[in-house]
Short mmCIF file of C-alpha atoms and ligand atoms in Angstrom, two decimals:
data_model
loop_
_atom_site.label_atom_id
_atom_site.label_comp_id
_atom_site.label_asym_id
_atom_site.label_seq_id
_atom_site.Cartn_x
_atom_site.Cartn_y
_atom_site.Cartn_z
CA MET A 1 -0.47 27.57 -26.73
CA ASN A 2 -0.80 24.76 -24.29
CA ILE A 3 1.56 21.82 -24.73
CA HIS A 4 0.62 18.68 -22.93
CA THR A 5 3.11 17.63 -20.22
CA TYR A 6 3.85 14.25 -21.86
CA GLU A 7 4.43 15.96 -25.18
CA LYS A 8 6.92 18.34 -23.54
CA PHE A 9 8.67 15.38 -21.99
CA TRP A 10 9.02 13.54 -25.31
CA LEU A 11 10.14 16.69 -27.13
CA LEU A 12 12.84 17.21 -24.54
CA ALA A 13 13.81 13.52 -24.57
CA SER A 14 14.24 13.54 -28.36
CA MET A 15 16.36 16.71 -28.18
CA VAL A 16 18.60 15.10 -25.58
CA LEU A 17 18.97 12.01 -27.78
CA ILE A 18 19.89 14.05 -30.86
CA VAL A 19 22.48 16.10 -28.98
CA GLY A 20 23.76 12.88 -27.38
CA PHE A 21 24.21 11.22 -30.78
CA ILE A 22 26.11 14.21 -32.11
CA LEU A 23 28.38 14.29 -29.06
CA THR A 24 29.03 10.54 -29.31
CA ILE A 25 29.96 10.74 -32.99
CA THR A 26 32.17 13.79 -32.40
CA TYR A 27 33.92 12.06 -29.51
CA GLY A 28 34.47 8.91 -31.57
CA ALA A 29 35.89 10.89 -34.49
CA VAL A 30 38.23 13.28 -32.68
CA GLY A 31 38.34 12.38 -28.98
CA LEU A 32 39.95 8.96 -29.14
CA GLY A 33 42.94 9.78 -31.33
CA ILE A 34 41.87 7.29 -33.99
CA ALA A 35 43.41 8.03 -37.37
CA MET A 36 41.21 7.37 -40.37
CA VAL A 37 42.55 5.91 -43.60
CA ASP A 38 42.56 8.73 -46.13
CA ASP A 39 44.33 10.22 -49.12
CA SER A 40 47.16 11.56 -46.98
CA SER A 41 48.74 8.12 -46.49
CA PRO A 42 52.06 7.67 -48.27
CA THR A 43 51.74 5.74 -51.50
CA VAL A 44 53.65 2.96 -53.15
CA ASP A 45 53.34 1.21 -56.52
CA PRO A 46 51.76 -2.18 -55.69
CA GLU A 47 53.12 -3.70 -58.91
CA ASN A 48 56.71 -2.75 -58.10
CA LEU A 49 57.13 -3.35 -54.39
CA ASP A 50 60.61 -4.68 -55.16
CA ASP A 51 61.68 -1.13 -56.00
CA HIS A 52 60.69 0.16 -52.55
CA PRO A 53 63.53 0.20 -50.01
CA GLY A 54 61.31 -1.18 -47.23
CA PHE A 55 59.09 -3.62 -49.10
CA ALA A 56 61.84 -5.13 -51.29
CA ASP A 57 63.01 -6.97 -48.19
CA PRO A 58 60.11 -6.90 -45.73
CA GLY A 59 60.76 -7.60 -42.06
CA VAL A 60 62.18 -6.03 -38.92
CA GLU A 61 64.89 -3.39 -38.91
CA GLN A 62 66.32 -1.46 -35.98
CA VAL A 63 66.07 2.32 -36.36
CA GLY A 64 66.84 3.54 -32.83
CA GLU A 65 67.98 2.27 -29.47
CA ASN A 66 64.53 0.90 -28.65
CA GLU A 67 62.81 1.51 -31.93
CA TYR A 68 62.12 -0.79 -34.84
CA ASP A 69 60.55 -0.46 -38.27
CA VAL A 70 58.62 -3.42 -39.61
CA HIS A 71 57.57 -3.67 -43.26
CA VAL A 72 54.82 -6.17 -44.02
CA ILE A 73 53.24 -7.10 -47.34
CA ALA A 74 49.71 -8.52 -47.42
CA VAL A 75 48.60 -10.66 -50.37
CA GLN A 76 45.79 -13.12 -50.97
CA PHE A 77 46.05 -14.96 -48.54
CA ALA A 78 49.16 -14.44 -46.47
CA TYR A 79 51.48 -11.91 -44.89
CA PHE A 80 55.19 -11.49 -45.57
CA PRO A 81 56.79 -12.02 -43.20
CA ALA A 82 54.29 -14.42 -41.64
CA GLU A 83 55.91 -14.03 -38.26
CA VAL A 84 57.24 -10.78 -36.85
CA GLU A 85 59.49 -10.92 -33.81
CA VAL A 86 60.18 -7.75 -31.81
CA PRO A 87 61.66 -7.13 -28.35
CA ALA A 88 59.63 -6.19 -25.26
CA ASN A 89 59.57 -2.55 -24.11
CA SER A 90 60.19 -1.11 -27.53
CA VAL A 91 58.48 1.13 -30.05
CA VAL A 92 57.55 -0.66 -33.24
CA ASN A 93 56.48 1.23 -36.36
CA PHE A 94 54.59 -0.96 -38.80
CA TYR A 95 54.47 -0.07 -42.50
CA ILE A 96 52.01 -2.32 -44.25
CA THR A 97 50.84 -2.48 -47.82
CA SER A 98 48.94 -4.84 -50.07
CA GLU A 99 49.98 -6.28 -53.41
CA ASP A 100 46.45 -7.05 -54.61
CA VAL A 101 43.19 -6.25 -52.80
CA ILE A 102 42.14 -4.63 -49.52
CA HIS A 103 43.19 -6.59 -46.43
CA SER A 104 43.72 -5.65 -42.82
CA TYR A 105 46.40 -6.23 -40.23
CA SER A 106 44.60 -6.80 -36.96
CA VAL A 107 46.55 -7.82 -33.89
CA VAL A 108 44.08 -9.91 -31.91
CA GLY A 109 43.30 -8.73 -28.39
CA THR A 110 44.93 -5.30 -28.88
CA ASN A 111 43.85 -2.04 -30.46
CA ALA A 112 46.55 -2.39 -33.14
CA ASN A 113 44.49 -2.71 -36.28
CA THR A 114 44.66 -1.15 -39.71
CA MET A 115 43.10 -1.52 -43.10
CA VAL A 116 45.69 -2.37 -45.76
CA ILE A 117 45.02 -0.85 -49.16
CA PRO A 118 46.99 -1.58 -52.35
CA GLY A 119 48.94 1.53 -53.34
CA GLU A 120 48.94 2.96 -49.85
CA ILE A 121 51.23 2.42 -46.89
CA ALA A 122 49.35 1.93 -43.64
CA GLU A 123 51.35 3.07 -40.63
CA ILE A 124 50.73 1.96 -37.07
CA THR A 125 52.97 2.36 -34.07
CA VAL A 126 52.86 -0.18 -31.28
CA GLU A 127 54.54 0.04 -27.91
CA THR A 128 55.36 -3.43 -26.68
CA ASP A 129 55.48 -4.19 -22.99
CA GLU A 130 55.50 -7.78 -21.69
CA PRO A 131 56.74 -10.67 -23.84
CA GLY A 132 53.93 -12.63 -25.43
CA GLU A 133 52.49 -14.04 -28.62
CA TYR A 134 49.72 -12.40 -30.57
CA GLY A 135 47.70 -13.67 -33.48
CA VAL A 136 47.28 -11.40 -36.48
CA LEU A 137 44.18 -11.72 -38.62
CA CYS A 138 42.79 -10.21 -41.78
CA SER A 139 39.46 -8.64 -40.96
CA GLU A 140 38.58 -7.35 -44.44
CA TYR A 141 36.91 -9.94 -46.67
CA CYS A 142 39.47 -10.47 -49.45
CA GLY A 143 38.45 -13.65 -51.25
CA ALA A 144 38.08 -17.40 -50.90
CA GLY A 145 41.03 -17.82 -48.53
CA HIS A 146 40.21 -14.85 -46.30
CA HIS A 147 39.55 -17.02 -43.27
CA ASP A 148 43.00 -18.62 -43.59
CA MET A 149 44.86 -15.32 -43.74
CA GLU A 150 46.82 -15.01 -40.54
CA ALA A 151 50.20 -14.15 -39.11
CA LYS A 152 51.92 -13.92 -35.78
CA LEU A 153 53.46 -11.14 -33.72
CA VAL A 154 55.89 -12.38 -31.10
CA VAL A 155 57.20 -10.08 -28.39
CA VAL A 156 60.33 -11.65 -26.93
CA PRO A 157 62.31 -10.64 -23.83
CA GLU A 158 64.83 -7.95 -24.70
CA ASP A 159 67.87 -10.13 -23.96
CA GLU A 160 66.61 -12.88 -26.27
CA PHE A 161 65.96 -10.66 -29.22
CA GLU A 162 68.14 -10.99 -32.30
CA LEU A 163 67.72 -9.46 -35.71
CA GLU A 164 67.86 -11.97 -38.53
CA GLY A 165 71.21 -12.07 -40.28
CA ASP A 166 70.47 -10.26 -43.53
CA GLN A 167 68.79 -7.17 -42.11
CU1 CUA B 201 43.06 -10.68 -46.49
CU2 CUA B 201 40.85 -11.04 -45.69
#
């Protein structure tokens, strides 16, 4: 059978594209270390967040020499606490949940970003370096006030950092 040269070229080109697409998707799914939201996330009762040791009093808590846990609650249309302050050069573990609908916690200009689902605890770990201020936005449409839903993450110099009194 004689296959025309152009036809061979296009057959080959389409094979290369298909293999390329598969490789791209595989790389995106497993190569970048991106964790997907799934059933394995720890759960919490969104109606009784007051019974949870972390969410009853959300905020920053020191758990190691340079390590902090931060619990955040997302609701229509705000975050509690609205401002999170952590020291530079530390490891910060965020535990975030929602009291009502799906939100997100997206730290603008960084790759720290997670969907926040009622009943589940989203976990992200951030390593802070230089002091600075970051905006936090909700990037999941959650209702009429979605565009007003924002918070702040402030990284302060280590010697200026103080935990708030009651934590
Ligand atoms: Cu919360 Cu959009």
